[in-house]
Amino acid sequence: MKTDFENESFEDDDNYQGDTNGRNSFAERVRSNQRQLTSQLRHQYDFIVCGSGSSGSVVARRLAENPDVSVLLLEAGGTDDVPSVIAANQWPMNLGTDRDWSFQGQPNRHVNNRSIPFSMGKVLGGGSSINVMVWARGHQQDWDFFASEANDPAWSYESVLKIYRRLEDWHGVPDPLYRGTGGPVFVQPAPDPNPIAPAAVEAARMVGIPTFENPNGRMMEAAKGAAISDVRVRNGKRESIFRSYVFPYMDRPNLTVLSQALVTRLMFQGKRVTGVEISYRDAIYRIGAAVEVVLSLGAIHTPKVLMQSGIGDEAELRRLGIPAVQHLPGVGQNFQDHCTVTYYLP
Ligand SMILES: Cc1cc2nc3c(=O)[nH]c(=O)nc-3n(C[C@H](O)[C@H](O)[C@H](O)COP(=O)(O)OP(=O)(O)OC[C@H]3O[C@@H](n4cnc5c(N)ncnc54)[C@H](O)[C@@H]3O)c2cc1C
């Protein structure tokens, strides 16, 4: 086992060619900066953010906005600079590839014993690089429920609505009460929707379901509703959260983005997390975090890495031969997903 990066030199993964294949000068700066940063990995960073998906990208960027802190963003997957990620209409081409963790549900008698595929992004940007690009806010009642469960009004709808407005760059009909402009998240009404979409909304209206100009304003305060989706697509190209948040900061000296790096477990001093162990280029390394480790590995891998680290239900950990650091029986429980009916017309 290797315990640090001293005397190691890593070559560039060729991740950041940008959208003009390296001719873009910002993309070139990113490339040479990240080549340098990842070839001289340090023993310790102030913050280590694990997982570059929708949540990890935002956290890493917001931390890196402070030039006095060093941030390491770790990602198990590889480059997002591939046509099937960039071109919006190619999104299904990522499913089942090496950019997808490609989970498979247990065979279930309620779906005729089928084993339903369950995709999750394994690439810079995580789900935001392989998803369907629909911009969908949470409902008022859900946010208010989170706030009451957490006993923290910061999670309330009123509070989160301000954040939504602040982060959006809305390119539909102006609606300053509900929609924001000038933020990092480009959103627009679905351009040129298939005629089935307005017909479905009209059908909803005919059976008494209220219809809305878009799903992300007043509809999220209503008891029910139908609208055509807003999307994170600009000029036919995907706008991933990684590209909106992390990429613009990747020319900075305090943000290192390491792809193909699998976080295997947390390191502790007593019960305090002091860093992470990663598998990178056929070796195991340990990297310290002076301030904090953030686990943003998605709904399957976050509890998995916690359990591998000894945080979870003690009896289950014992069964797996993992010494318990903290008995926390909720870890890995109560997974929920939504169902959807999608059609794809190439
Ligand atoms: C096919 C598909 C379509 C979707 N469509 C939509 C949509 O249209 N609109 C919408 O709002 N949502 C959609 N979603 C869901 C949305 O993308 C996710 O809810 C969101 O990305 C979750 O963010 P996250 O940060 O929690 O996890 P993720 O985005 O999944 O990020 C987790 C990251 O951690 C990395 N990781 C995992 N384990 C490790 C490890 N051990 N070490 C290092 N890195 C690791 C993963 O590779 C991944 O990059 C879709 C998802 C999929 C898969």
PDB file of N, CA and C in Angstrom, residues 20-59:
ATOM      1  N   THR A  20     -14.028  23.138 -27.749  1.00  0.00           N
ATOM      2  CA  THR A  20     -13.431  23.361 -29.073  1.00  0.00           C
ATOM      3  C   THR A  20     -12.133  22.566 -29.204  1.00  0.00           C
ATOM      4  N   ASN A  21     -12.137  21.395 -28.532  1.00  0.00           N
ATOM      5  CA  ASN A  21     -11.008  20.478 -28.657  1.00  0.00           C
ATOM      6  C   ASN A  21      -9.655  21.115 -28.413  1.00  0.00           C
ATOM      7  N   GLY A  22      -9.563  21.911 -27.364  1.00  0.00           N
ATOM      8  CA  GLY A  22      -8.278  22.436 -26.961  1.00  0.00           C
ATOM      9  C   GLY A  22      -7.932  23.761 -27.585  1.00  0.00           C
ATOM     10  N   ARG A  23      -8.716  24.211 -28.554  1.00  0.00           N
ATOM     11  CA  ARG A  23      -8.383  25.488 -29.176  1.00  0.00           C
ATOM     12  C   ARG A  23      -8.831  26.651 -28.294  1.00  0.00           C
ATOM     13  N   ASN A  24      -9.805  26.389 -27.428  1.00  0.00           N
ATOM     14  CA  ASN A  24     -10.310  27.416 -26.531  1.00  0.00           C
ATOM     15  C   ASN A  24      -9.261  27.717 -25.464  1.00  0.00           C
ATOM     16  N   SER A  25      -8.935  28.979 -25.269  1.00  0.00           N
ATOM     17  CA  SER A  25      -7.808  29.286 -24.393  1.00  0.00           C
ATOM     18  C   SER A  25      -8.130  29.006 -22.933  1.00  0.00           C
ATOM     19  N   PHE A  26      -9.401  29.189 -22.519  1.00  0.00           N
ATOM     20  CA  PHE A  26      -9.729  28.851 -21.131  1.00  0.00           C
ATOM     21  C   PHE A  26      -9.566  27.347 -20.917  1.00  0.00           C
ATOM     22  N   ALA A  27     -10.087  26.563 -21.840  1.00  0.00           N
ATOM     23  CA  ALA A  27      -9.956  25.108 -21.724  1.00  0.00           C
ATOM     24  C   ALA A  27      -8.484  24.703 -21.679  1.00  0.00           C
ATOM     25  N   GLU A  28      -7.653  25.394 -22.431  1.00  0.00           N
ATOM     26  CA  GLU A  28      -6.214  25.110 -22.412  1.00  0.00           C
ATOM     27  C   GLU A  28      -5.623  25.409 -21.032  1.00  0.00           C
ATOM     28  N   ARG A  29      -6.051  26.532 -20.453  1.00  0.00           N
ATOM     29  CA  ARG A  29      -5.561  26.898 -19.111  1.00  0.00           C
ATOM     30  C   ARG A  29      -5.984  25.853 -18.082  1.00  0.00           C
ATOM     31  N   VAL A  30      -7.234  25.418 -18.201  1.00  0.00           N
ATOM     32  CA  VAL A  30      -7.747  24.390 -17.292  1.00  0.00           C
ATOM     33  C   VAL A  30      -6.898  23.132 -17.418  1.00  0.00           C
ATOM     34  N   ARG A  31      -6.655  22.770 -18.645  1.00  0.00           N
ATOM     35  CA  ARG A  31      -5.920  21.538 -18.921  1.00  0.00           C
ATOM     36  C   ARG A  31      -4.524  21.596 -18.321  1.00  0.00           C
ATOM     37  N   SER A  32      -3.839  22.688 -18.549  1.00  0.00           N
ATOM     38  CA  SER A  32      -2.460  22.718 -18.063  1.00  0.00           C
ATOM     39  C   SER A  32      -2.435  22.887 -16.536  1.00  0.00           C
ATOM     40  N   ASN A  33      -3.400  23.623 -15.982  1.00  0.00           N
ATOM     41  CA  ASN A  33      -3.464  23.756 -14.525  1.00  0.00           C
ATOM     42  C   ASN A  33      -3.749  22.405 -13.867  1.00  0.00           C
ATOM     43  N   GLN A  34      -4.745  21.695 -14.391  1.00  0.00           N
ATOM     44  CA  GLN A  34      -5.100  20.416 -13.778  1.00  0.00           C
ATOM     45  C   GLN A  34      -4.016  19.362 -14.015  1.00  0.00           C
ATOM     46  N   ARG A  35      -3.337  19.466 -15.128  1.00  0.00           N
ATOM     47  CA  ARG A  35      -2.230  18.534 -15.370  1.00  0.00           C
ATOM     48  C   ARG A  35      -1.176  18.712 -14.280  1.00  0.00           C
ATOM     49  N   GLN A  36      -0.902  19.981 -13.997  1.00  0.00           N
ATOM     50  CA  GLN A  36       0.110  20.261 -12.972  1.00  0.00           C
ATOM     51  C   GLN A  36      -0.377  19.839 -11.573  1.00  0.00           C
ATOM     52  N   LEU A  37      -1.621  20.212 -11.241  1.00  0.00           N
ATOM     53  CA  LEU A  37      -2.131  19.910  -9.895  1.00  0.00           C
ATOM     54  C   LEU A  37      -2.235  18.406  -9.650  1.00  0.00           C
ATOM     55  N   THR A  38      -2.689  17.658 -10.651  1.00  0.00           N
ATOM     56  CA  THR A  38      -2.870  16.218 -10.431  1.00  0.00           C
ATOM     57  C   THR A  38      -1.556  15.446 -10.543  1.00  0.00           C
ATOM     58  N   SER A  39      -0.539  16.085 -11.101  1.00  0.00           N
ATOM     59  CA  SER A  39       0.755  15.384 -11.155  1.00  0.00           C
ATOM     60  C   SER A  39       1.549  15.619  -9.871  1.00  0.00           C
ATOM     61  N   GLN A  40       1.069  16.544  -9.043  1.00  0.00           N
ATOM     62  CA  GLN A  40       1.765  16.791  -7.762  1.00  0.00           C
ATOM     63  C   GLN A  40       0.744  16.738  -6.632  1.00  0.00           C
ATOM     64  N   LEU A  41       0.082  15.604  -6.509  1.00  0.00           N
ATOM     65  CA  LEU A  41      -0.955  15.500  -5.471  1.00  0.00           C
ATOM     66  C   LEU A  41      -0.333  15.634  -4.088  1.00  0.00           C
ATOM     67  N   ARG A  42      -1.098  16.241  -3.192  1.00  0.00           N
ATOM     68  CA  ARG A  42      -0.544  16.545  -1.866  1.00  0.00           C
ATOM     69  C   ARG A  42      -0.989  15.527  -0.831  1.00  0.00           C
ATOM     70  N   HIS A  43      -0.285  15.519   0.325  1.00  0.00           N
ATOM     71  CA  HIS A  43      -0.680  14.639   1.433  1.00  0.00           C
ATOM     72  C   HIS A  43      -2.024  15.061   1.995  1.00  0.00           C
ATOM     73  N   GLN A  44      -2.283  16.343   1.925  1.00  0.00           N
ATOM     74  CA  GLN A  44      -3.428  16.882   2.641  1.00  0.00           C
ATOM     75  C   GLN A  44      -4.017  18.095   1.910  1.00  0.00           C
ATOM     76  N   TYR A  45      -5.335  18.156   1.937  1.00  0.00           N
ATOM     77  CA  TYR A  45      -6.067  19.331   1.423  1.00  0.00           C
ATOM     78  C   TYR A  45      -6.962  19.825   2.561  1.00  0.00           C
ATOM     79  N   ASP A  46      -7.416  21.075   2.464  1.00  0.00           N
ATOM     80  CA  ASP A  46      -8.337  21.539   3.505  1.00  0.00           C
ATOM     81  C   ASP A  46      -9.646  20.751   3.440  1.00  0.00           C
ATOM     82  N   PHE A  47     -10.196  20.676   2.234  1.00  0.00           N
ATOM     83  CA  PHE A  47     -11.466  19.956   2.038  1.00  0.00           C
ATOM     84  C   PHE A  47     -11.276  18.884   0.973  1.00  0.00           C
ATOM     85  N   ILE A  48     -11.851  17.723   1.236  1.00  0.00           N
ATOM     86  CA  ILE A  48     -11.914  16.691   0.192  1.00  0.00           C
ATOM     87  C   ILE A  48     -13.384  16.439  -0.105  1.00  0.00           C
ATOM     88  N   VAL A  49     -13.772  16.680  -1.340  1.00  0.00           N
ATOM     89  CA  VAL A  49     -15.156  16.432  -1.756  1.00  0.00           C
ATOM     90  C   VAL A  49     -15.141  15.148  -2.578  1.00  0.00           C
ATOM     91  N   CYS A  50     -15.913  14.156  -2.146  1.00  0.00           N
ATOM     92  CA  CYS A  50     -15.901  12.850  -2.800  1.00  0.00           C
ATOM     93  C   CYS A  50     -17.134  12.713  -3.682  1.00  0.00           C
ATOM     94  N   GLY A  51     -16.919  12.622  -4.987  1.00  0.00           N
ATOM     95  CA  GLY A  51     -18.029  12.518  -5.933  1.00  0.00           C
ATOM     96  C   GLY A  51     -18.295  13.854  -6.599  1.00  0.00           C
ATOM     97  N   SER A  52     -18.178  13.880  -7.943  1.00  0.00           N
ATOM     98  CA  SER A  52     -18.319  15.146  -8.678  1.00  0.00           C
ATOM     99  C   SER A  52     -19.685  15.281  -9.338  1.00  0.00           C
ATOM    100  N   GLY A  53     -20.716  14.621  -8.764  1.00  0.00           N
ATOM    101  CA  GLY A  53     -22.054  14.704  -9.342  1.00  0.00           C
ATOM    102  C   GLY A  53     -22.717  16.039  -9.046  1.00  0.00           C
ATOM    103  N   SER A  54     -24.031  16.060  -9.137  1.00  0.00           N
ATOM    104  CA  SER A  54     -24.780  17.306  -8.987  1.00  0.00           C
ATOM    105  C   SER A  54     -24.438  17.989  -7.663  1.00  0.00           C
ATOM    106  N   SER A  55     -24.443  17.228  -6.577  1.00  0.00           N
ATOM    107  CA  SER A  55     -24.210  17.877  -5.278  1.00  0.00           C
ATOM    108  C   SER A  55     -22.725  18.175  -5.063  1.00  0.00           C
ATOM    109  N   GLY A  56     -21.849  17.217  -5.357  1.00  0.00           N
ATOM    110  CA  GLY A  56     -20.414  17.426  -5.129  1.00  0.00           C
ATOM    111  C   GLY A  56     -19.870  18.585  -5.949  1.00  0.00           C
ATOM    112  N   SER A  57     -20.402  18.764  -7.167  1.00  0.00           N
ATOM    113  CA  SER A  57     -19.922  19.865  -8.018  1.00  0.00           C
ATOM    114  C   SER A  57     -20.228  21.213  -7.373  1.00  0.00           C
ATOM    115  N   VAL A  58     -21.422  21.345  -6.814  1.00  0.00           N
ATOM    116  CA  VAL A  58     -21.791  22.621  -6.198  1.00  0.00           C
ATOM    117  C   VAL A  58     -20.939  22.870  -4.944  1.00  0.00           C
ATOM    118  N   VAL A  59     -20.795  21.841  -4.132  1.00  0.00           N
ATOM    119  CA  VAL A  59     -20.046  22.007  -2.878  1.00  0.00           C
ATOM    120  C   VAL A  59     -18.581  22.354  -3.178  1.00  0.00           C
TER     121      VAL A  59
END
